[in-house]
Amino acid sequence: MRTKVVKRKGKWKQFIPVYLMMLPGLLYLFINNYMPMAGLVVAFKQVNFSTGIWKSPWVGLKNFEFLFTTDEAAVITRNTILYNLAFIVIGIVLGIFLAILITEVANKTLKKLYQSAILVPFLMSIVIVSYIVYAFLGAEHGLINNSVLPMLGKEPVSWYTRPQYWPFILVFVHTWKGIGYGCLIYISTINGIDKSLYEAASLDGAGILKQIRYVTLPCLKGTVITLTLLNIGKIFYADFGLFYQVPMNSGQLYDTTNVIDTYVYRALLQLGNSGMAAAAGFYQSVVGFVLVMISNLIVRKTSSENALF
């Protein structure tokens, strides 16, 4: 019994190299993710930089009022939630579809080429993406107005003044830019599936479609749930570059492009109140945390092995 206790006490020494490898990452997380949490106090203060953050007067929940008392509160909340829901659903469906198509490619060279090509838009700066979109949608020199619409016998469209088109444009641009990241995760999961499952299904007479339905999709369940839970945590956050840069900050499009992040940015430019921006970030984080906890609780009750914790 005594020898077992000694072995357990000395066992941690063999993990010292692992702890040393973890140390840089842990330091990074502590410095960039935990130390800044002290700045949450800014959300409850009227910041005066001449006296410093800690000596600035407390204002309680006053900084949160501008998010809920303005006429645009309902619009920015609606836009933020609906866009993110569309991004989550389309990202999952299309990501799985493309991942399955790529993994079914027999030629290894082509498979690697497709995997690399689908990730290229994700690595692009959103500023570059905004100018690519402008090259297609520009009123005077845009490809669609000068080439596509004339062939169809249609009149040119002033895309940057017509808000009704932008929900589809933004969803398309976000999907084109971001689908590669999720797709590679699904590809990695599919490549990790035990090949004997496919062999057994093939021996039972299952074709490719049935193998996808009864082997691939069930094995992707855990990955889909994990990615969905992580995205739900960010459902009150919006891609600032997508909603600000791509529409070129056109005021005529605010009804369909204004989200919480762009609204806070514009308010900060006009009012110069950093406390309001901090309050918005605090609000988004709290709501995201609550949604993740609720979603994880639901998953744990229905499929406990796929819950985050």
Coordinates of C-alpha atoms in Angstrom, one line a residue:
M1 CA 0.0 0.0 0.0
R2 CA 2.8 2.4 0.9
T3 CA 4.6 1.7 -2.4
K4 CA 1.5 2.6 -4.3
V5 CA 1.2 6.0 -2.5
V6 CA 4.9 6.7 -3.2
K7 CA 4.4 5.8 -6.9
R8 CA 1.4 8.2 -7.1
K9 CA 3.3 11.0 -5.5
G10 CA 6.2 10.6 -7.9
K11 CA 4.1 10.0 -11.0
W12 CA 3.6 13.8 -11.6
K13 CA 7.3 14.1 -12.4
Q14 CA 6.9 12.3 -15.7
F15 CA 4.4 15.0 -16.7
I16 CA 6.9 17.9 -16.1
P17 CA 7.7 18.2 -19.9
V18 CA 3.9 18.4 -20.6
Y19 CA 3.5 21.1 -18.0
L20 CA 6.4 23.1 -19.4
M21 CA 4.8 22.9 -22.9
M22 CA 1.5 24.1 -21.4
L23 CA 3.2 27.1 -19.7
P24 CA 3.4 29.5 -22.7
G25 CA -0.2 28.9 -23.6
L26 CA -1.4 29.3 -20.1
L27 CA 0.6 32.6 -19.7
Y28 CA -0.9 33.8 -23.0
L29 CA -4.5 33.0 -21.8
F30 CA -3.8 34.6 -18.4
I31 CA -2.4 37.8 -19.9
N32 CA -4.9 38.2 -22.7
N33 CA -8.0 36.7 -21.3
Y34 CA -8.0 37.0 -17.6
M35 CA -6.0 40.1 -16.7
P36 CA -8.2 42.3 -18.9
M37 CA -11.2 41.2 -16.8
A38 CA -10.3 43.9 -14.3
G39 CA -11.4 46.4 -17.0
L40 CA -15.0 45.3 -16.5
V41 CA -15.2 48.0 -13.9
V42 CA -15.2 50.5 -16.8
A43 CA -18.7 49.4 -17.7
F44 CA -20.0 50.9 -14.4
K45 CA -18.0 54.1 -14.4
Q46 CA -18.0 57.5 -16.1
V47 CA -14.4 57.2 -17.3
N48 CA -12.3 60.3 -16.9
F49 CA -8.8 59.5 -18.2
S50 CA -7.3 62.6 -16.5
T51 CA -8.0 61.1 -13.1
G52 CA -7.7 57.4 -14.2
I53 CA -10.1 54.5 -14.3
W54 CA -10.1 53.7 -10.6
K55 CA -10.8 57.3 -9.5
S56 CA -13.5 57.9 -12.0
P57 CA -17.1 58.2 -10.6
W58 CA -19.4 55.3 -10.4
V59 CA -22.6 55.5 -12.6
G60 CA -24.1 52.1 -11.9
L61 CA -26.1 50.8 -14.8
K62 CA -26.4 54.1 -16.6
N63 CA -23.9 53.0 -19.3
F64 CA -26.2 50.1 -20.2
E65 CA -29.2 52.4 -20.9
F66 CA -28.1 53.4 -24.4
L67 CA -28.4 49.8 -25.5
F68 CA -32.0 49.4 -24.4
T69 CA -33.6 52.8 -24.4
T70 CA -32.9 54.0 -28.0
D71 CA -35.3 53.4 -30.9
E72 CA -32.7 51.2 -32.6
A73 CA -32.3 48.8 -29.7
A74 CA -34.9 46.3 -31.2
V75 CA -33.4 46.6 -34.7
I76 CA -29.8 45.9 -33.7
T77 CA -30.8 43.1 -31.4
R78 CA -33.0 41.5 -34.1
N79 CA -30.3 41.8 -36.8
T80 CA -27.5 40.4 -34.5
I81 CA -29.5 37.4 -33.5
L82 CA -31.1 36.5 -36.9
Y83 CA -27.8 36.9 -38.8
N84 CA -25.9 34.7 -36.3
L85 CA -28.7 32.1 -36.4
A86 CA -28.5 32.0 -40.2
F87 CA -24.7 31.8 -40.1
I88 CA -24.8 28.8 -37.6
V89 CA -27.4 26.8 -39.6
I90 CA -25.9 27.5 -43.1
G91 CA -22.4 26.9 -41.7
I92 CA -23.3 23.5 -40.3
V93 CA -25.3 22.3 -43.3
L94 CA -22.9 23.5 -46.0
G95 CA -19.8 22.7 -44.0
I96 CA -20.8 19.1 -43.6
F97 CA -21.9 18.8 -47.2
L98 CA -18.6 20.2 -48.6
A99 CA -16.6 18.1 -46.1
I100 CA -18.3 14.9 -47.3
L101 CA -17.7 15.8 -50.9
I102 CA -14.0 16.5 -50.4
T103 CA -13.4 13.3 -48.4
E104 CA -15.1 11.3 -51.2
V105 CA -12.5 12.6 -53.7
A106 CA -10.2 9.7 -54.6
N107 CA -7.3 11.6 -55.9
K108 CA -5.1 12.7 -53.0
T109 CA -3.6 15.6 -54.8
L110 CA -7.0 17.0 -55.7
K111 CA -8.2 16.5 -52.2
K112 CA -5.4 18.5 -50.7
L113 CA -5.9 21.2 -53.4
Y114 CA -9.6 21.5 -52.5
Q115 CA -8.9 21.7 -48.8
S116 CA -6.3 24.5 -49.3
A117 CA -8.6 26.4 -51.8
I118 CA -11.6 26.4 -49.5
L119 CA -9.5 27.9 -46.7
V120 CA -8.1 30.8 -48.7
P121 CA -11.1 33.1 -48.2
F122 CA -11.0 32.6 -44.5
L123 CA -7.4 33.8 -44.4
M124 CA -8.2 37.0 -46.3
S125 CA -8.6 40.3 -44.6
I126 CA -12.1 41.6 -44.4
V127 CA -11.0 44.8 -46.0
I128 CA -9.8 42.9 -49.1
V129 CA -13.1 41.0 -49.1
S130 CA -15.0 44.3 -49.0
Y131 CA -13.2 45.5 -52.1
I132 CA -13.9 42.2 -53.8
V133 CA -17.6 42.7 -53.1
Y134 CA -17.4 46.3 -54.3
A135 CA -15.8 45.0 -57.5
F136 CA -19.0 43.0 -58.1
L137 CA -21.6 45.4 -56.8
G138 CA -20.1 48.9 -57.6
A139 CA -22.7 51.1 -59.3
E140 CA -20.5 52.4 -62.1
H141 CA -17.8 49.8 -62.7
G142 CA -19.2 46.7 -60.9
L143 CA -19.2 43.4 -62.7
I144 CA -22.9 42.7 -62.0
N145 CA -24.2 46.0 -63.2
N146 CA -21.9 46.2 -66.3
S147 CA -21.9 42.6 -67.4
V148 CA -24.5 40.3 -65.8
L149 CA -27.6 42.5 -65.6
P150 CA -27.3 43.8 -69.2
M151 CA -27.2 40.2 -70.5
L152 CA -30.4 39.5 -68.6
G153 CA -32.0 42.6 -69.9
K154 CA -32.2 44.2 -66.4
E155 CA -31.5 47.7 -65.3
P156 CA -28.4 48.5 -63.1
V157 CA -29.1 48.4 -59.4
S158 CA -27.7 50.8 -56.8
W159 CA -26.7 48.0 -54.5
Y160 CA -25.3 50.2 -51.7
T161 CA -28.6 52.1 -51.3
R162 CA -31.0 49.1 -51.4
P163 CA -31.2 47.5 -47.9
Q164 CA -33.5 44.7 -49.1
Y165 CA -30.7 42.9 -50.9
W166 CA -28.1 43.0 -48.0
P167 CA -29.4 40.2 -45.8
F168 CA -28.7 37.8 -48.7
I169 CA -25.4 39.5 -49.6
L170 CA -24.0 39.4 -46.1
V171 CA -25.0 35.8 -45.5
F172 CA -23.4 34.8 -48.8
V173 CA -20.2 36.7 -48.1
H174 CA -19.9 35.4 -44.6
T175 CA -20.5 31.8 -45.8
W176 CA -18.0 32.2 -48.6
K177 CA -15.4 33.6 -46.3
G178 CA -15.9 31.4 -43.3
I179 CA -17.1 28.0 -44.5
G180 CA -13.5 26.7 -45.0
Y181 CA -12.7 26.8 -41.3
G182 CA -15.7 24.7 -40.2
C183 CA -15.3 22.4 -43.2
L184 CA -11.7 21.5 -42.3
I185 CA -12.9 20.6 -38.8
Y186 CA -15.6 18.3 -40.2
I187 CA -13.0 16.8 -42.6
S188 CA -10.7 16.0 -39.7
T189 CA -13.6 14.3 -37.9
I190 CA -14.5 12.3 -40.9
N191 CA -10.9 11.2 -41.4
G192 CA -10.8 10.0 -37.8
I193 CA -13.8 7.7 -38.2
D194 CA -12.9 4.0 -37.9
K195 CA -12.7 2.6 -41.5
S196 CA -14.0 -0.7 -40.3
L197 CA -17.4 0.9 -39.8
Y198 CA -17.6 1.7 -43.5
E199 CA -16.3 -1.8 -44.4
A200 CA -19.0 -3.4 -42.2
A201 CA -21.7 -1.1 -43.8
S202 CA -20.4 -2.0 -47.3
L203 CA -20.6 -5.7 -46.5
D204 CA -24.2 -5.3 -45.4
G205 CA -25.0 -3.8 -48.8
A206 CA -25.0 -0.1 -47.9
G207 CA -24.1 2.2 -50.7
I208 CA -22.3 5.6 -50.4
L209 CA -25.4 7.5 -49.5
K210 CA -26.4 5.0 -46.8
Q211 CA -22.9 5.0 -45.4
I212 CA -23.0 8.7 -45.2
R213 CA -26.4 8.6 -43.5
Y214 CA -25.7 5.8 -41.0
V215 CA -22.0 6.1 -40.4
T216 CA -20.6 9.6 -41.3
L217 CA -23.5 11.8 -40.0
P218 CA -23.9 10.0 -36.6
C219 CA -20.1 10.2 -36.1
L220 CA -20.2 14.0 -36.8
K221 CA -22.8 14.5 -34.1
G222 CA -20.4 15.4 -31.3
T223 CA -18.4 17.9 -33.5
V224 CA -21.6 19.6 -34.6
I225 CA -22.9 20.0 -31.1
T226 CA -19.5 21.3 -29.8
L227 CA -19.3 23.9 -32.7
T228 CA -22.9 24.9 -32.2
L229 CA -22.5 25.5 -28.5
L230 CA -19.4 27.6 -29.1
N231 CA -21.3 29.6 -31.8
I232 CA -24.3 30.1 -29.5
G233 CA -21.9 31.7 -27.0
K234 CA -21.2 34.4 -29.6
I235 CA -24.7 34.9 -30.8
F236 CA -24.8 38.4 -29.4
Y237 CA -21.5 39.2 -31.1
A238 CA -21.3 40.2 -34.7
D239 CA -18.4 40.2 -37.2
F240 CA -17.7 44.0 -37.1
G241 CA -15.7 44.0 -40.3
L242 CA -18.5 42.1 -42.2
F243 CA -21.2 44.6 -41.1
Y244 CA -19.1 47.7 -41.3
Q245 CA -16.5 47.3 -44.1
V246 CA -18.5 45.2 -46.6
P247 CA -21.5 47.6 -46.8
M248 CA -19.0 50.5 -46.9
N249 CA -20.7 52.0 -43.8
S250 CA -23.6 53.2 -46.0
G251 CA -26.2 54.9 -43.9
Q252 CA -29.0 53.9 -46.2
L253 CA -28.4 50.2 -45.3
Y254 CA -28.5 50.6 -41.5
D255 CA -31.9 48.9 -41.2
T256 CA -30.4 45.6 -42.4
T257 CA -26.6 46.0 -41.6
N258 CA -26.6 47.7 -38.2
V259 CA -25.8 45.3 -35.4
I260 CA -24.7 45.7 -31.8
D261 CA -21.0 46.0 -32.6
T262 CA -21.4 48.6 -35.3
Y263 CA -24.0 50.5 -33.3
V264 CA -21.6 50.7 -30.3
Y265 CA -18.7 51.7 -32.5
R266 CA -20.7 54.6 -34.1
A267 CA -22.0 55.7 -30.7
L268 CA -18.4 55.7 -29.3
L269 CA -17.3 57.9 -32.2
Q270 CA -20.1 60.4 -31.6
L271 CA -20.1 60.4 -27.8
G272 CA -16.6 59.3 -26.9
N273 CA -17.8 57.4 -23.9
S274 CA -15.7 54.3 -23.5
G275 CA -17.9 53.2 -20.6
M276 CA -20.8 52.5 -23.0
A277 CA -18.6 50.4 -25.2
A278 CA -17.5 48.4 -22.2
A279 CA -21.1 48.0 -21.0
A280 CA -22.0 46.6 -24.4
G281 CA -19.2 44.1 -24.3
F282 CA -20.1 43.1 -20.8
Y283 CA -23.7 42.6 -21.8
Q284 CA -22.8 40.5 -24.8
S285 CA -20.5 38.3 -22.7
V286 CA -23.0 37.7 -19.9
V287 CA -25.8 36.8 -22.4
G288 CA -23.4 34.5 -24.3
F289 CA -22.4 32.7 -21.1
V290 CA -26.0 32.2 -20.1
L291 CA -26.9 30.9 -23.5
V292 CA -24.0 28.4 -23.5
M293 CA -24.9 27.1 -20.0
I294 CA -28.6 26.7 -21.0
S295 CA -27.7 25.0 -24.3
N296 CA -25.2 22.7 -22.6
L297 CA -27.7 21.7 -20.0
I298 CA -30.2 20.8 -22.7
V299 CA -27.5 18.7 -24.6
R300 CA -26.5 17.0 -21.3
K301 CA -30.0 15.9 -20.7
T302 CA -30.6 14.6 -24.2
S303 CA -27.1 13.4 -25.1
S304 CA -24.8 13.6 -22.1
E305 CA -21.7 12.2 -23.9
N306 CA -21.7 15.2 -26.3
A307 CA -22.0 17.9 -23.7
L308 CA -19.1 20.3 -23.1
F309 CA -19.2 19.7 -19.3

